[in-house]
Amino acid sequence: MLCLATILCFAAFLVGSVSAAPIAASAKVCNAAKRAAKTASGDSGADISIGISVGVPEATSTGHRHHSSTVTESATALPTATGTKSASATGTKSTKSSSVKSTGTASASASAASSTPTSTSSSGASPRFVVYTDQSVSTKNGLPDVDDIKGFNTLAISFLLASGPADQAQTWAQLSDSERKAAKKAYNDAGISVIVSAFGETESPTTDGTDPTDTANTMAEWVIKYDLDGIDVDYEDFDAFNKGSAAQTWLNTFTKTLRKKLPAGQYTISHAPVAPWFSDSYENGGYLAINKEVGDDIDWYNIQYYNQGSNMYTDCEGLLTKSGSSFPNTAVMQLADAGVDINKIVIGKPGIASDASDGFLSTTQLASCVKQAQAKGWNAGVMSWEYPHADTKWATAVRGTVFPL
């Protein structure tokens, strides 16, 4: 498998060279290929986290598919937080079949951006219906058509990396000023805000020593420059989060800095943690401690209730009232009991089964859970990874009779 990883790395390098994309993007594909090869061969290596605290199944690095579109790591169920990553920012665009189509460049767009941002976002009323777009889209401007995502009120373009935009974030940046203005107006007129999702599976900002203040300032300026309504923090540095409080400190500083640059009421800030990170078994408090420290600066959480093992969050009880034993006390109502604002707990699910390793619910099942949750006082909304599998039809079915269009 290591030989195959080497071949994949070399192929990624050639793709980056031929397409004139930065070597950094090819390197991301290469690193992901190596991780996948080690996982398949049983070599855990440095890419598998070791453990966090007693009794917590460790959050493993399985792609968001929420947020990584091409190469993902398989979830390894350890008796300590199996937090899995969303397949996100891979630095490459993918087709529906998850094959690499083109290498995302992480450089800023050469096209001129508007110097007068026109964000009209409100830090917004519930419910939120959020859909991510990371795959290449065959439309005139490379972005989802408004008619294809009606039923959602937030579109998260992915991803903005510390090195610059990749995938659909790059597509947005490369639009001309007039194209971007027209796209933004069309979305906003349809009641859809447009935000950018940051980091994703392929970045480990705390582990890599990325400065949280500088990065937050740079990303906030990018949001303003490219006329977006806010930013989604898809932090997936599993090694750092599982080792101690450094990840929390990093996220707290990053979030506070973002909010200073992106005022509440004008811009939204969401986070997209994996559900197990809210477990009360973390000695340092996990995401509950982050919520306590900077929760007022976070408009909502796009919680990844998938990629956590075949027995986790797979029915309404496990999703809403009592989570499985691998990650106890992380169901929606349990998070609310632990102090998380119930109307900030946006339920994240894959659009189709192949968009995640596990945790998929059909639209009929999910609509039933939404109805049950609403009866318990929840009104936060639903997130899906990703378009085009999560589209208008998907949103309409999931909203059901509780949030009809």
Coordinates of C-alpha atoms in Angstrom, one line a residue:
M1 CA 0.0 0.0 0.0
L2 CA 2.9 2.4 0.6
C3 CA 4.0 1.9 -3.0
L4 CA 0.5 2.8 -4.1
A5 CA 0.6 5.8 -1.9
T6 CA 3.8 6.9 -3.5
I7 CA 2.2 6.5 -7.0
L8 CA -0.8 8.5 -5.9
C9 CA 1.5 11.2 -4.5
F10 CA 3.4 11.4 -7.8
A11 CA 0.2 11.5 -9.8
A12 CA -1.1 14.3 -7.5
F13 CA 2.1 16.2 -8.1
L14 CA 1.7 15.8 -11.9
V15 CA -1.9 17.0 -11.8
G16 CA -0.8 20.0 -9.8
S17 CA 2.0 20.7 -12.3
V18 CA -0.1 20.3 -15.4
S19 CA -2.9 22.4 -14.1
A20 CA -0.6 25.0 -12.9
A21 CA -2.2 24.6 -9.4
P22 CA 0.0 25.2 -6.4
I23 CA 2.2 22.4 -5.1
A24 CA 0.5 22.8 -1.8
A25 CA -2.8 21.5 -3.2
S26 CA -1.0 18.4 -4.7
A27 CA 0.7 17.9 -1.3
K28 CA -2.7 17.7 0.4
V29 CA -3.8 15.0 -2.0
C30 CA -0.5 13.2 -1.4
N31 CA -0.8 13.4 2.4
A32 CA -4.4 12.1 2.3
A33 CA -3.3 9.2 0.0
K34 CA -0.6 8.3 2.5
R35 CA -3.1 8.3 5.4
A36 CA -5.6 6.2 3.4
A37 CA -2.8 3.7 2.6
K38 CA -1.7 3.4 6.2
T39 CA -5.3 2.9 7.3
A40 CA -5.9 0.2 4.8
S41 CA -2.7 -1.6 5.7
G42 CA -3.4 -1.5 9.4
D43 CA -0.5 0.9 10.1
S44 CA -2.0 3.5 12.4
G45 CA 1.1 5.6 12.4
A46 CA 1.0 9.2 13.5
D47 CA -2.3 9.9 11.8
I48 CA -4.4 8.0 14.3
S49 CA -5.0 9.7 17.5
I50 CA -4.0 7.8 20.7
G51 CA -6.7 8.6 23.2
I52 CA -8.0 11.4 25.1
S53 CA -9.4 10.8 28.5
V54 CA -10.7 7.7 30.3
G55 CA -14.0 6.5 29.0
V56 CA -14.1 8.7 25.9
P57 CA -14.1 6.9 22.5
E58 CA -11.5 8.8 20.6
A59 CA -12.5 11.0 17.7
T60 CA -11.0 9.4 14.7
S61 CA -10.1 11.2 11.5
T62 CA -12.8 10.1 9.0
G63 CA -13.4 12.6 6.4
H64 CA -16.4 15.0 6.5
R65 CA -17.1 13.4 3.9
H66 CA -18.4 16.6 5.3
H67 CA -16.0 18.0 4.2
S68 CA -13.5 16.1 2.3
S69 CA -14.6 15.2 -1.1
T70 CA -12.1 12.8 -2.5
V71 CA -9.7 10.9 -0.2
T72 CA -11.0 10.1 3.2
E73 CA -9.8 8.0 6.1
S74 CA -11.9 5.1 7.3
A75 CA -13.3 5.5 10.8
T76 CA -11.6 3.3 13.4
A77 CA -13.8 2.6 16.3
L78 CA -11.6 2.9 19.3
P79 CA -13.0 2.6 22.8
T80 CA -12.4 6.3 23.1
A81 CA -14.3 9.0 21.0
T82 CA -14.6 8.0 17.4
G83 CA -15.0 11.6 16.3
T84 CA -14.7 11.4 12.6
K85 CA -13.8 14.2 10.2
S86 CA -16.2 15.4 7.7
A87 CA -14.9 14.9 4.2
S88 CA -14.0 18.4 3.7
A89 CA -11.3 20.5 2.3
T90 CA -9.2 18.2 0.4
G91 CA -7.8 20.9 -1.8
T92 CA -9.3 19.1 -4.8
K93 CA -12.6 19.0 -6.5
S94 CA -14.3 15.7 -6.9
T95 CA -17.0 14.2 -9.0
K96 CA -19.9 12.3 -7.6
S97 CA -17.9 9.1 -7.7
S98 CA -15.2 10.8 -5.5
S99 CA -12.6 10.7 -8.2
V100 CA -10.3 13.6 -8.5
K101 CA -11.4 16.0 -11.3
S102 CA -9.2 19.0 -10.8
T103 CA -6.8 20.2 -8.3
G104 CA -8.0 23.2 -6.2
T105 CA -5.7 26.1 -6.1
A106 CA -5.2 27.6 -2.7
S107 CA -4.2 30.9 -4.0
A108 CA -6.3 34.0 -4.0
S109 CA -8.3 34.7 -7.1
A110 CA -6.7 36.9 -9.7
S111 CA -10.0 38.5 -10.4
A112 CA -10.8 41.8 -8.7
A113 CA -13.1 41.6 -5.7
S114 CA -15.6 44.1 -4.6
S115 CA -14.1 46.6 -2.2
T116 CA -17.5 47.4 -0.8
P117 CA -19.0 44.3 0.8
T118 CA -22.8 44.2 0.8
S119 CA -23.4 41.4 3.4
T120 CA -27.0 41.6 4.5
S121 CA -26.8 38.5 6.8
S122 CA -28.6 38.6 10.1
S123 CA -27.1 36.5 12.9
G124 CA -30.2 35.0 12.1
A125 CA -33.4 33.4 13.3
S126 CA -33.9 29.7 13.6
P127 CA -34.3 27.4 11.9
R128 CA -31.2 27.0 9.7
F129 CA -31.2 24.7 6.8
V130 CA -27.6 24.4 5.7
V131 CA -26.1 22.7 2.6
Y132 CA -22.4 22.4 1.8
T133 CA -21.0 22.6 -1.7
D134 CA -17.5 21.3 -2.4
Q135 CA -17.8 19.2 -5.5
S136 CA -17.5 20.6 -9.0
V137 CA -20.9 21.8 -10.3
S138 CA -21.7 21.9 -14.0
T139 CA -23.5 25.2 -14.1
K140 CA -22.7 28.5 -15.8
N141 CA -20.9 29.9 -12.8
G142 CA -19.8 26.6 -11.2
L143 CA -22.1 27.0 -8.3
P144 CA -25.5 25.4 -7.4
D145 CA -28.5 27.0 -9.1
V146 CA -30.9 28.7 -6.8
D147 CA -33.8 26.5 -7.9
D148 CA -31.7 23.4 -7.0
I149 CA -31.3 24.4 -3.3
K150 CA -34.6 25.9 -2.4
G151 CA -35.6 24.8 1.0
F152 CA -32.1 25.6 2.3
N153 CA -31.4 29.1 3.7
T154 CA -27.7 28.8 4.0
L155 CA -25.1 27.7 1.4
A156 CA -21.7 26.9 2.7
I157 CA -19.0 27.0 0.0
S158 CA -16.0 24.9 0.8
F159 CA -13.2 25.4 1.7
L160 CA -11.1 28.4 2.8
L161 CA -7.8 27.1 3.9
A162 CA -5.1 28.9 5.8
S163 CA -3.2 29.1 2.5
G164 CA -6.2 30.5 0.6
P165 CA -9.4 29.3 -1.1
A166 CA -9.8 25.8 -2.6
D167 CA -12.6 23.9 -4.3
Q168 CA -15.9 25.8 -4.3
A169 CA -14.4 28.7 -2.3
Q170 CA -11.9 29.1 -5.1
T171 CA -14.7 29.0 -7.6
W172 CA -16.4 31.9 -5.8
A173 CA -13.2 33.9 -5.6
Q174 CA -12.5 33.5 -9.3
L175 CA -15.9 34.9 -10.4
S176 CA -15.7 38.4 -11.8
D177 CA -17.1 41.2 -9.7
S178 CA -20.3 41.3 -11.7
E179 CA -20.7 37.5 -11.7
R180 CA -20.2 37.3 -8.0
K181 CA -22.6 40.2 -7.4
A182 CA -25.3 38.6 -9.5
A183 CA -24.9 35.2 -7.8
K184 CA -25.0 36.7 -4.4
K185 CA -28.1 38.7 -5.2
A186 CA -29.9 35.6 -6.7
Y187 CA -29.1 33.6 -3.5
N188 CA -30.1 36.4 -1.1
D189 CA -33.3 37.2 -3.0
A190 CA -34.3 33.6 -2.6
G191 CA -33.6 33.8 1.2
I192 CA -30.3 32.0 1.0
S193 CA -27.2 33.4 2.7
V194 CA -23.8 32.4 1.4
I195 CA -21.0 31.6 3.8
V196 CA -17.6 30.1 3.4
S197 CA -16.5 27.0 5.3
A198 CA -13.0 27.1 6.7
F199 CA -10.3 24.4 7.2
G200 CA -12.0 20.9 6.9
E201 CA -10.4 17.5 7.0
T202 CA -7.0 18.3 5.4
E203 CA -5.9 21.1 7.8
S204 CA -4.7 20.8 11.3
P205 CA -4.2 24.4 12.3
T206 CA -3.3 23.9 16.0
T207 CA -0.9 21.0 15.3
D208 CA 0.6 22.9 12.4
G209 CA 1.3 25.9 14.6
T210 CA -1.0 28.2 12.6
D211 CA -1.5 31.5 14.4
P212 CA -5.2 31.8 15.4
T213 CA -5.3 35.6 15.5
D214 CA -3.6 36.2 12.2
T215 CA -5.6 33.5 10.5
A216 CA -8.9 34.8 11.8
N217 CA -8.1 38.3 10.7
T218 CA -7.0 37.1 7.2
M219 CA -10.1 34.9 6.8
A220 CA -12.5 37.6 8.0
E221 CA -11.0 40.0 5.5
W222 CA -11.5 37.4 2.8
V223 CA -15.2 37.1 3.8
I224 CA -15.6 40.8 3.6
K225 CA -13.6 41.2 0.3
Y226 CA -15.6 38.5 -1.4
D227 CA -19.0 39.8 -0.2
L228 CA -20.1 36.8 1.9
D229 CA -22.6 36.6 4.7
G230 CA -20.3 34.8 7.2
I231 CA -18.0 31.9 7.9
D232 CA -18.3 28.3 9.1
V233 CA -15.5 26.9 11.2
D234 CA -15.0 23.3 10.2
Y235 CA -12.1 22.6 12.6
E236 CA -10.9 19.0 12.3
D237 CA -7.6 18.9 14.1
F238 CA -8.3 15.6 15.8
D239 CA -4.8 15.1 17.2
A240 CA -4.8 18.5 18.9
F241 CA -8.4 18.1 20.2
N242 CA -7.7 14.7 21.7
K243 CA -4.5 15.7 23.5
G244 CA -5.7 18.5 25.7
S245 CA -6.7 22.1 25.9
A246 CA -4.5 23.6 23.2
A247 CA -7.2 23.1 20.6
Q248 CA -9.8 24.8 22.8
T249 CA -7.5 27.8 23.4
W250 CA -6.8 28.0 19.7
L251 CA -10.5 27.9 18.8
N252 CA -11.5 30.4 21.5
T253 CA -8.9 32.9 20.2
F254 CA -9.8 32.3 16.6
T255 CA -13.6 32.7 17.2
K256 CA -13.2 35.9 19.3
T257 CA -11.0 37.4 16.7
L258 CA -13.4 36.5 13.9
R259 CA -16.3 38.2 15.8
K260 CA -14.3 41.4 16.3
K261 CA -13.9 41.6 12.5
L262 CA -17.3 40.2 11.6
P263 CA -19.9 41.9 13.9
A264 CA -23.0 40.0 15.1
G265 CA -26.0 41.1 13.2
Q266 CA -24.0 41.7 10.0
Y267 CA -22.2 38.4 9.7
T268 CA -22.8 34.8 10.9
I269 CA -20.3 32.6 12.5
S270 CA -21.1 28.9 12.8
H271 CA -19.0 25.9 13.9
A272 CA -19.1 22.4 12.5
P273 CA -17.8 20.0 15.2
V274 CA -18.3 16.3 15.3
A275 CA -20.9 15.3 17.8
P276 CA -18.5 13.3 20.1
W277 CA -16.5 16.4 20.9
F278 CA -19.5 17.5 23.0
S279 CA -19.1 14.5 25.3
D280 CA -18.9 15.4 29.0
S281 CA -16.2 12.7 29.4
Y282 CA -13.5 15.0 28.1
E283 CA -11.3 16.0 31.1
N284 CA -10.9 19.5 29.6
G285 CA -14.5 19.9 28.8
G286 CA -14.3 19.3 25.1
Y287 CA -16.6 21.5 23.0
L288 CA -18.8 22.1 26.0
A289 CA -16.0 24.3 27.3
I290 CA -15.7 26.1 24.0
N291 CA -19.4 26.7 24.1
K292 CA -19.1 28.2 27.6
E293 CA -16.2 30.4 26.6
V294 CA -17.3 31.7 23.1
G295 CA -20.8 30.3 22.6
D296 CA -22.2 33.8 22.5
D297 CA -20.0 34.5 19.5
I298 CA -21.3 31.4 17.6
D299 CA -24.6 31.7 15.9
W300 CA -25.2 28.0 15.6
Y301 CA -23.4 24.6 15.4
N302 CA -23.6 22.4 12.3
I303 CA -23.0 19.2 14.3
Q304 CA -21.8 16.2 12.3
Y305 CA -24.0 13.4 13.5
Y306 CA -22.4 10.9 11.2
N307 CA -19.1 9.1 10.6
Q308 CA -19.1 8.0 14.2
G309 CA -19.7 4.3 14.0
S310 CA -22.4 2.1 12.7
N311 CA -24.4 2.2 16.0
M312 CA -24.3 5.9 16.5
Y313 CA -27.0 8.4 15.7
T314 CA -28.8 5.9 13.4
D315 CA -32.3 6.3 14.8
C316 CA -34.3 9.1 16.4
E317 CA -33.7 8.0 19.9
G318 CA -29.9 7.8 19.5
L319 CA -29.9 11.1 17.6
L320 CA -32.3 13.1 19.9
T321 CA -32.6 11.7 23.4
K322 CA -29.9 9.1 24.3
S323 CA -26.8 8.6 22.2
G324 CA -25.0 5.2 22.0
S325 CA -22.5 4.0 24.5
S326 CA -19.5 4.9 22.3
F327 CA -20.2 8.6 22.8
P328 CA -22.6 9.1 25.7
N329 CA -24.5 12.3 26.3
T330 CA -24.1 13.7 22.8
A331 CA -27.7 13.4 21.5
V332 CA -29.5 16.7 20.8
M333 CA -31.5 16.9 24.0
Q334 CA -28.5 15.8 26.0
L335 CA -26.4 18.6 24.6
A336 CA -29.2 21.0 25.6
D337 CA -29.2 19.6 29.1
A338 CA -25.5 20.2 29.2
G339 CA -25.9 23.9 28.5
V340 CA -25.8 24.2 24.7
D341 CA -28.6 26.5 23.4
I342 CA -31.1 24.0 22.0
N343 CA -31.8 26.3 19.0
K344 CA -28.1 26.4 18.0
I345 CA -28.0 22.6 17.7
V346 CA -28.4 22.1 13.9
I347 CA -28.5 18.4 13.1
G348 CA -26.0 17.4 10.4
K349 CA -26.6 14.4 8.2
P350 CA -25.3 13.1 4.8
G351 CA -27.3 13.7 1.7
I352 CA -27.0 10.1 0.6
A353 CA -25.4 7.0 2.3
S354 CA -22.2 7.3 0.2
D355 CA -21.7 10.9 1.5
A356 CA -20.5 9.5 4.8
S357 CA -19.1 6.3 6.3
D358 CA -22.1 5.8 8.5
G359 CA -24.9 7.6 10.3
F360 CA -27.1 8.0 7.2
L361 CA -30.9 8.4 7.7
S362 CA -33.4 8.5 4.8
T363 CA -35.3 11.7 4.3
T364 CA -38.4 9.9 5.7
Q365 CA -36.5 8.9 8.8
L366 CA -34.9 12.3 9.3
A367 CA -38.2 14.1 8.8
S368 CA -39.6 11.9 11.6
C369 CA -36.8 12.9 13.9
V370 CA -37.2 16.6 13.0
K371 CA -40.9 16.3 14.0
Q372 CA -40.1 14.6 17.3
A373 CA -37.4 17.1 18.1
Q374 CA -39.7 20.0 17.3
A375 CA -42.2 18.6 19.7
K376 CA -39.5 18.6 22.4
G377 CA -38.8 22.3 21.9
W378 CA -36.1 22.2 19.3
N379 CA -36.2 24.5 16.4
A380 CA -32.6 24.8 15.2
G381 CA -32.7 23.2 11.7
V382 CA -30.8 20.7 9.7
M383 CA -27.4 20.6 7.9
S384 CA -26.4 18.3 5.1
W385 CA -23.2 17.3 3.5
E386 CA -23.5 17.8 0.5
Y387 CA -24.9 19.2 -2.7
P388 CA -25.9 17.8 -5.2
H389 CA -27.2 14.9 -3.2
A390 CA -28.8 17.2 -0.8
D391 CA -31.0 19.5 -3.0
T392 CA -34.4 21.0 -3.1
K393 CA -36.1 17.6 -3.1
W394 CA -34.1 16.5 -0.1
A395 CA -34.7 19.7 1.9
T396 CA -38.5 19.6 1.1
A397 CA -38.7 16.0 2.4
V398 CA -36.7 16.6 5.5
R399 CA -38.6 19.8 6.4
G400 CA -41.8 17.8 6.1
T401 CA -44.9 19.2 7.8
V402 CA -42.9 20.8 10.6
F403 CA -41.1 23.4 8.4
P404 CA -43.1 23.2 5.1
L405 CA -42.0 25.3 2.1

